[in-house]
Amino acid sequence: MPRIARSYIEVSRQAVAANYRAIRSAIPAGTNVIGVVKADAYRHGAVEVSRILCAQGAQWLAVSCVEEGVALRASGLSARILVLGGIMQWELGALDEFRLTPVAHSLDDLRRFDECAPLDIHLKIDTGLHRLGISSSPGQVAAAVSNLRHARVEGIMSHFASAGDFSTTQSADQIREFDAFRAALAQHNIRAPLVHLASSSAIAFPRTTSETLPAVNLVRPGIALYGYVSPPCGDAPGPSFRVSPALTWKAAVIEVKDVPAGSTVGYGATYRAPSARKLAVIAAGYADGVQHGLSNSGKVIARGSYAPIVGAVSMDLVTIDVTGIPDLQPGDEVTLIGSEGDVSLDAQDIAATVGTIPYNILCAIGPRVKRFYVD
Ligand SMILES: *Cc1c(COP(=O)(O)O)cnc(C)c1O
């Protein structure tokens, strides 16, 4: 294959589609999937991923902000689009113009959205995450909803703080809180046709004790669409579905060289060769999203074997130790995320090495890394 980029990611359309179907098969028949494609679909490409999901039957997408929603509309996507991350005052006009569905996080949001247009809105109830979400009482919410002149409450939702953690009662508490809130609204005759709570971990490790669950008719997976579910904590059930990573990341070898024992490598001379070593310099650095925390602790795959990162990760370059790996040449490529034969390295492995989460590893992949799609 001709070399086309010094560093590139390849996204498998089939893997995204298969992950979507795996999630679908794990949820009840009447439940639909909101494909979460915020942050450029965790760097997998929001437009392309949305097209794949819609071709698989998804009727809903979710983005973080109005700008992301507008970009999907500009690419001709016609699915419903839920905007999760709040609406700024200057973005209000775009909601109606681009047929975006806002999430209301406060009574003030309800009032602002009502003034714009006859919008469908989703109410996000804060049940314990204490990030965005309505923290007013059900009575106050009911009064505000009754005062709406144009807007309609189409959905009611919440978000878990510790979905995969079975060592705490937080999710059970949040479900109880959500049940109580919905019941109180129902007493005021406020019932939303759409009810949703679960992101990837909560779909993979479902809780079964809730009066709300029969009413839930949407789920909001993000990371699972891309092939990851964070390992749960505590006494968790087995995952309800299996997915596989959709993205591989490669970078070209720029140079291969031998260094004598005692040579130091990279900024700060944080690595000293204990013996004569063969090193390779590869065309990716922290500007591309290689975590600086992988300095002297990460690895890549070169010719089917792990090759440790030596010295500090720098802005545009990483040095790896390829002693004992035969025939590696400038122009060859190494794998930063993906597999070669039996040897594999995924975003979860890398996250564990640097003490972060796979979301962070994927979202950090920079714009200089070219993106390609394969079927
Ligand atoms: C990001 C997000 C999701 C998707 O979360 P994953 O853990 O990636 O599945 C779902 N709901 C909300 C409100 C989010 O912000």
XYZ file of C-alpha atoms and ligand atoms in Angstrom:
390
model
C 0.000 0.000 0.000
C 1.426 3.418 -0.883
C 2.250 5.546 2.131
C -0.274 8.335 2.232
C 0.161 9.837 5.652
C 2.834 9.948 8.328
C 0.221 9.177 10.935
C -3.344 8.105 10.330
C -6.354 6.461 11.883
C -8.523 3.992 10.088
C -12.143 3.587 11.175
C -13.953 0.372 10.309
C -17.509 1.087 9.196
C -18.371 -2.546 9.742
C -17.125 -2.435 13.322
C -19.246 0.627 14.139
C -22.296 -1.021 12.532
C -21.664 -4.302 14.363
C -21.248 -2.478 17.681
C -24.538 -0.661 17.080
C -26.272 -3.974 16.358
C -24.720 -5.587 19.442
C -26.148 -2.795 21.624
C -29.519 -3.092 19.867
C -29.685 -6.796 20.530
C -29.070 -6.222 24.256
C -31.974 -3.805 24.788
C -35.710 -4.526 24.771
C -37.536 -4.437 21.443
C -39.397 -1.189 22.131
C -36.238 0.670 23.102
C -34.351 2.793 20.574
C -30.773 3.984 20.414
C -29.601 7.585 20.497
C -26.169 7.371 18.874
C -23.889 9.699 20.824
C -21.585 11.327 18.268
C -20.369 14.310 20.289
C -16.735 15.414 20.083
C -16.554 14.310 16.447
C -17.793 10.861 17.451
C -14.926 10.454 19.921
C -12.672 11.304 16.941
C -14.159 8.607 14.706
C -15.794 11.331 12.592
C -19.302 12.504 13.505
C -20.666 12.754 9.965
C -19.455 9.372 8.786
C -20.406 7.601 12.027
C -23.856 9.223 11.942
C -24.362 7.967 8.385
C -23.420 4.450 9.466
C -25.770 4.559 12.464
C -28.657 5.972 10.435
C -28.129 3.297 7.778
C -28.475 0.783 10.637
C -31.807 2.330 11.588
C -30.873 4.897 14.241
C -33.446 7.683 14.403
C -31.671 9.752 17.041
C -28.188 11.222 17.373
C -26.759 13.231 20.261
C -24.126 15.949 20.148
C -22.590 18.178 22.772
C -23.365 21.581 21.305
C -25.321 23.433 18.641
C -22.264 23.772 16.403
C -21.878 19.984 16.249
C -25.559 19.611 15.427
C -25.407 22.220 12.660
C -22.444 20.389 11.107
C -24.515 17.193 10.905
C -27.417 19.062 9.277
C -24.986 20.660 6.811
C -23.958 17.144 5.801
C -27.547 16.244 5.050
C -28.327 14.116 8.104
C -32.029 14.228 8.866
C -32.248 12.146 12.076
C -33.403 13.808 15.273
C -30.464 15.478 17.024
C -30.379 15.962 20.794
C -28.021 18.657 22.109
C -26.678 17.464 25.454
C -24.310 20.140 26.632
C -26.370 23.296 27.101
C -27.462 26.088 24.774
C -25.819 29.513 24.864
C -27.976 32.584 24.355
C -26.503 33.272 20.909
C -27.268 29.711 19.795
C -31.016 29.800 20.502
C -32.013 30.768 16.974
C -30.243 27.760 15.508
C -32.458 25.292 17.394
C -35.486 25.861 15.198
C -33.524 26.676 12.052
C -31.574 23.404 12.168
C -34.238 21.297 13.869
C -32.099 20.583 16.939
C -33.658 19.266 20.138
C -32.303 20.949 23.266
C -31.917 19.429 26.702
C -33.235 21.766 29.408
C -31.050 21.875 32.511
C -32.943 24.518 34.472
C -36.267 26.320 34.722
C -34.549 29.222 33.024
C -33.714 26.959 30.068
C -37.401 26.033 29.837
C -38.354 29.694 29.660
C -35.626 30.565 27.117
C -36.461 27.639 24.836
C -40.168 28.429 25.060
C -39.561 31.915 23.761
C -37.807 30.761 20.595
C -40.164 28.480 18.721
C -42.479 25.496 19.201
C -39.590 23.221 20.153
C -39.649 19.698 21.508
C -37.422 19.658 24.555
C -35.977 17.030 26.866
C -35.854 17.683 30.604
C -32.706 16.505 32.300
C -33.259 15.802 35.972
C -30.239 16.004 38.250
C -30.445 12.811 40.265
C -26.987 13.015 41.788
C -24.362 13.697 39.123
C -24.522 17.374 40.090
C -23.273 18.536 36.737
C -25.931 19.838 34.328
C -29.494 18.970 35.278
C -32.627 20.406 36.838
C -32.370 20.519 40.610
C -35.700 22.275 41.220
C -38.540 20.375 42.893
C -41.081 18.431 40.827
C -43.711 21.025 41.840
C -41.596 23.876 40.481
C -40.896 21.953 37.281
C -44.573 21.124 36.870
C -45.488 24.797 37.263
C -42.864 25.844 34.715
C -44.018 23.183 32.252
C -47.647 24.247 32.658
C -46.600 27.783 31.778
C -44.987 26.781 28.480
C -46.726 28.453 25.579
C -44.848 27.003 22.598
C -42.445 24.304 23.743
C -43.435 20.703 24.444
C -41.763 18.329 26.864
C -40.969 15.352 24.670
C -38.395 13.631 26.849
C -37.323 13.210 30.444
C -33.833 11.984 31.163
C -31.043 11.736 33.685
C -27.412 10.619 33.663
C -25.555 8.244 35.980
C -22.439 9.265 37.866
C -21.110 5.740 38.526
C -22.952 3.499 36.071
C -20.377 0.698 36.063
C -19.703 0.779 39.793
C -21.510 -1.967 41.689
C -19.647 -1.271 44.915
C -21.792 1.787 45.682
C -25.545 2.377 45.799
C -25.275 5.572 43.773
C -26.958 4.245 40.630
C -29.768 2.636 42.611
C -30.213 5.921 44.488
C -30.300 7.858 41.229
C -32.902 5.498 39.760
C -35.045 5.884 42.886
C -34.742 9.659 42.658
C -35.684 9.569 38.964
C -38.682 7.297 39.632
C -39.914 9.638 42.353
C -39.482 12.689 40.136
C -41.394 11.100 37.260
C -44.162 9.950 39.595
C -44.480 13.453 41.071
C -44.662 15.008 37.585
C -47.284 12.445 36.593
C -49.402 13.611 39.527
C -49.408 16.993 37.819
C -50.366 15.265 34.568
C -46.944 15.793 33.031
C -45.793 12.719 31.173
C -43.050 12.718 28.564
C -43.333 10.142 25.797
C -39.565 9.553 25.766
C -37.612 8.433 28.829
C -33.853 7.811 28.882
C -31.108 7.227 31.404
C -28.445 4.818 30.255
C -25.093 5.489 28.613
C -22.768 2.634 27.564
C -21.891 1.268 31.007
C -25.497 1.312 32.191
C -26.570 -0.568 29.047
C -23.800 -3.120 29.409
C -24.395 -3.603 33.148
C -28.110 -2.920 33.571
C -29.807 -2.389 36.920
C -32.982 -4.338 37.210
C -34.760 -2.770 40.161
C -36.764 0.204 39.012
C -40.334 1.144 38.334
C -38.981 3.429 35.649
C -37.337 0.730 33.578
C -40.551 -0.369 31.840
C -41.037 3.267 30.776
C -37.500 3.697 29.445
C -37.610 3.717 25.660
C -34.271 5.197 24.625
C -30.641 4.543 25.535
C -27.645 6.803 24.878
C -24.507 4.812 24.071
C -21.340 6.627 23.051
C -18.103 4.797 23.796
C -19.646 1.357 23.191
C -20.376 2.304 19.575
C -16.641 2.785 19.166
C -15.867 -0.570 20.743
C -15.184 0.077 24.409
C -16.981 -0.494 27.688
C -15.039 0.392 30.806
C -14.509 -2.557 33.151
C -17.092 -2.426 35.971
C -16.311 -2.320 39.681
C -17.699 -4.527 42.405
C -20.214 -7.297 42.020
C -21.319 -6.540 38.443
C -23.251 -8.837 36.122
C -21.533 -9.986 32.935
C -21.802 -7.452 30.102
C -25.046 -7.653 28.132
C -23.209 -7.232 24.811
C -19.731 -7.355 23.324
C -18.178 -4.753 21.075
C -14.818 -4.345 19.390
C -12.686 -1.268 18.745
C -13.490 0.449 15.455
C -10.365 2.588 15.209
C -6.745 1.700 14.508
C -3.912 4.216 14.634
C -0.635 3.905 12.746
C 2.439 6.044 12.320
C 5.422 5.852 10.001
C 8.965 5.070 11.052
C 11.168 8.048 10.159
C 14.522 6.613 11.121
C 16.072 3.462 12.579
C 19.457 3.676 14.305
C 21.833 1.874 16.640
C 23.015 3.558 19.816
C 25.768 2.394 22.146
C 25.276 1.503 25.806
C 24.965 4.600 27.970
C 23.291 6.784 25.333
C 20.497 8.921 26.667
C 17.372 9.525 24.645
C 15.147 12.561 24.284
C 14.387 15.716 26.268
C 15.589 15.586 29.823
C 17.658 12.466 29.077
C 15.094 10.432 30.981
C 16.197 7.175 29.344
C 19.706 5.748 29.328
C 20.412 2.717 27.144
C 21.563 -0.134 29.446
C 23.288 -1.826 26.486
C 23.661 -1.260 22.759
C 20.133 -0.722 21.444
C 18.365 -0.318 18.134
C 15.929 2.588 18.225
C 13.279 3.847 15.817
C 11.854 7.334 15.651
C 8.195 7.466 14.665
C 6.078 10.250 13.255
C 3.621 10.944 16.064
C 3.917 12.931 19.264
C 1.796 14.611 21.860
C 0.586 17.113 19.246
C -1.038 14.107 17.570
C -2.471 12.821 20.830
C 0.247 10.458 22.026
C -0.024 10.948 25.782
C 3.055 12.513 27.338
C 2.486 10.156 30.249
C 3.571 7.287 27.978
C 7.163 8.545 28.216
C 9.290 5.528 29.252
C 6.124 3.550 30.023
C 4.072 3.065 26.873
C 4.572 0.845 23.884
C 3.600 0.459 20.239
C 3.496 -2.566 17.951
C 6.315 -2.906 15.424
C 6.397 -5.872 13.040
C 4.046 -7.821 15.262
C 5.953 -7.280 18.525
C 5.618 -4.775 21.315
C 8.279 -2.068 21.197
C 8.615 0.104 24.327
C 8.584 3.886 24.158
C 11.923 5.164 25.409
C 12.590 8.691 26.639
C 10.081 11.503 26.703
C 7.247 11.652 24.188
C 7.884 14.881 22.301
C 5.579 17.114 20.296
C 5.937 15.433 16.922
C 8.063 12.362 17.579
C 8.281 9.271 19.722
C 11.322 7.033 20.049
C 10.830 3.289 20.500
C 13.230 0.474 21.280
C 13.198 -2.045 18.440
C 16.215 -4.072 19.517
C 15.603 -7.622 18.369
C 12.840 -6.639 15.945
C 14.279 -7.523 12.557
C 14.044 -5.559 9.347
C 12.228 -2.459 10.540
C 12.890 0.228 7.915
C 12.187 3.937 7.554
C 8.801 4.221 5.867
C 7.407 1.136 7.588
C 4.464 1.729 9.856
C 3.951 0.865 13.496
C 0.651 0.477 15.326
C -0.260 2.821 18.175
C -3.801 1.461 18.568
C -4.835 -1.792 16.929
C -3.414 -5.229 16.391
C -0.798 -7.000 14.323
C -1.322 -10.745 14.348
C -1.927 -11.828 17.945
C -0.456 -8.696 19.438
C -2.851 -5.889 20.245
C -3.006 -2.564 21.986
C -6.231 -0.676 22.556
C -7.288 2.639 24.071
C -8.208 0.881 27.317
C -4.659 -0.546 27.647
C -3.102 2.842 26.957
C -5.479 4.548 29.392
C -4.496 2.074 32.109
C -0.803 2.824 31.502
C -1.181 6.578 31.906
C -3.949 6.555 34.508
C -6.748 7.965 32.392
C -9.847 6.658 30.607
C -10.183 5.334 27.041
C -12.445 8.288 26.155
C -9.512 10.585 26.834
C -7.156 8.528 24.662
C -9.575 8.566 21.692
C -10.640 12.205 22.015
C -7.016 13.326 22.247
C -6.163 12.076 18.748
C -5.285 15.319 17.023
C -6.399 16.913 13.757
C -2.980 16.305 12.137
C -3.702 12.570 12.176
C -5.436 11.788 8.865
C -8.606 9.776 9.078
C -9.655 7.083 6.607
C -12.604 4.733 6.501
C -12.597 1.098 5.534
C -15.594 -1.184 5.053
C -21.432 11.443 26.651
C -22.781 11.128 27.142
C -23.341 9.870 26.897
C -22.562 8.732 26.278
O -21.702 8.210 27.263
P -20.806 6.895 27.008
O -20.224 6.606 28.333
O -19.776 7.302 26.009
O -21.715 5.852 26.509
C -24.663 9.682 27.275
N -25.371 10.653 27.886
C -24.850 11.869 28.156
C -25.693 12.903 28.844
C -23.538 12.147 27.809
O -23.013 13.344 28.083
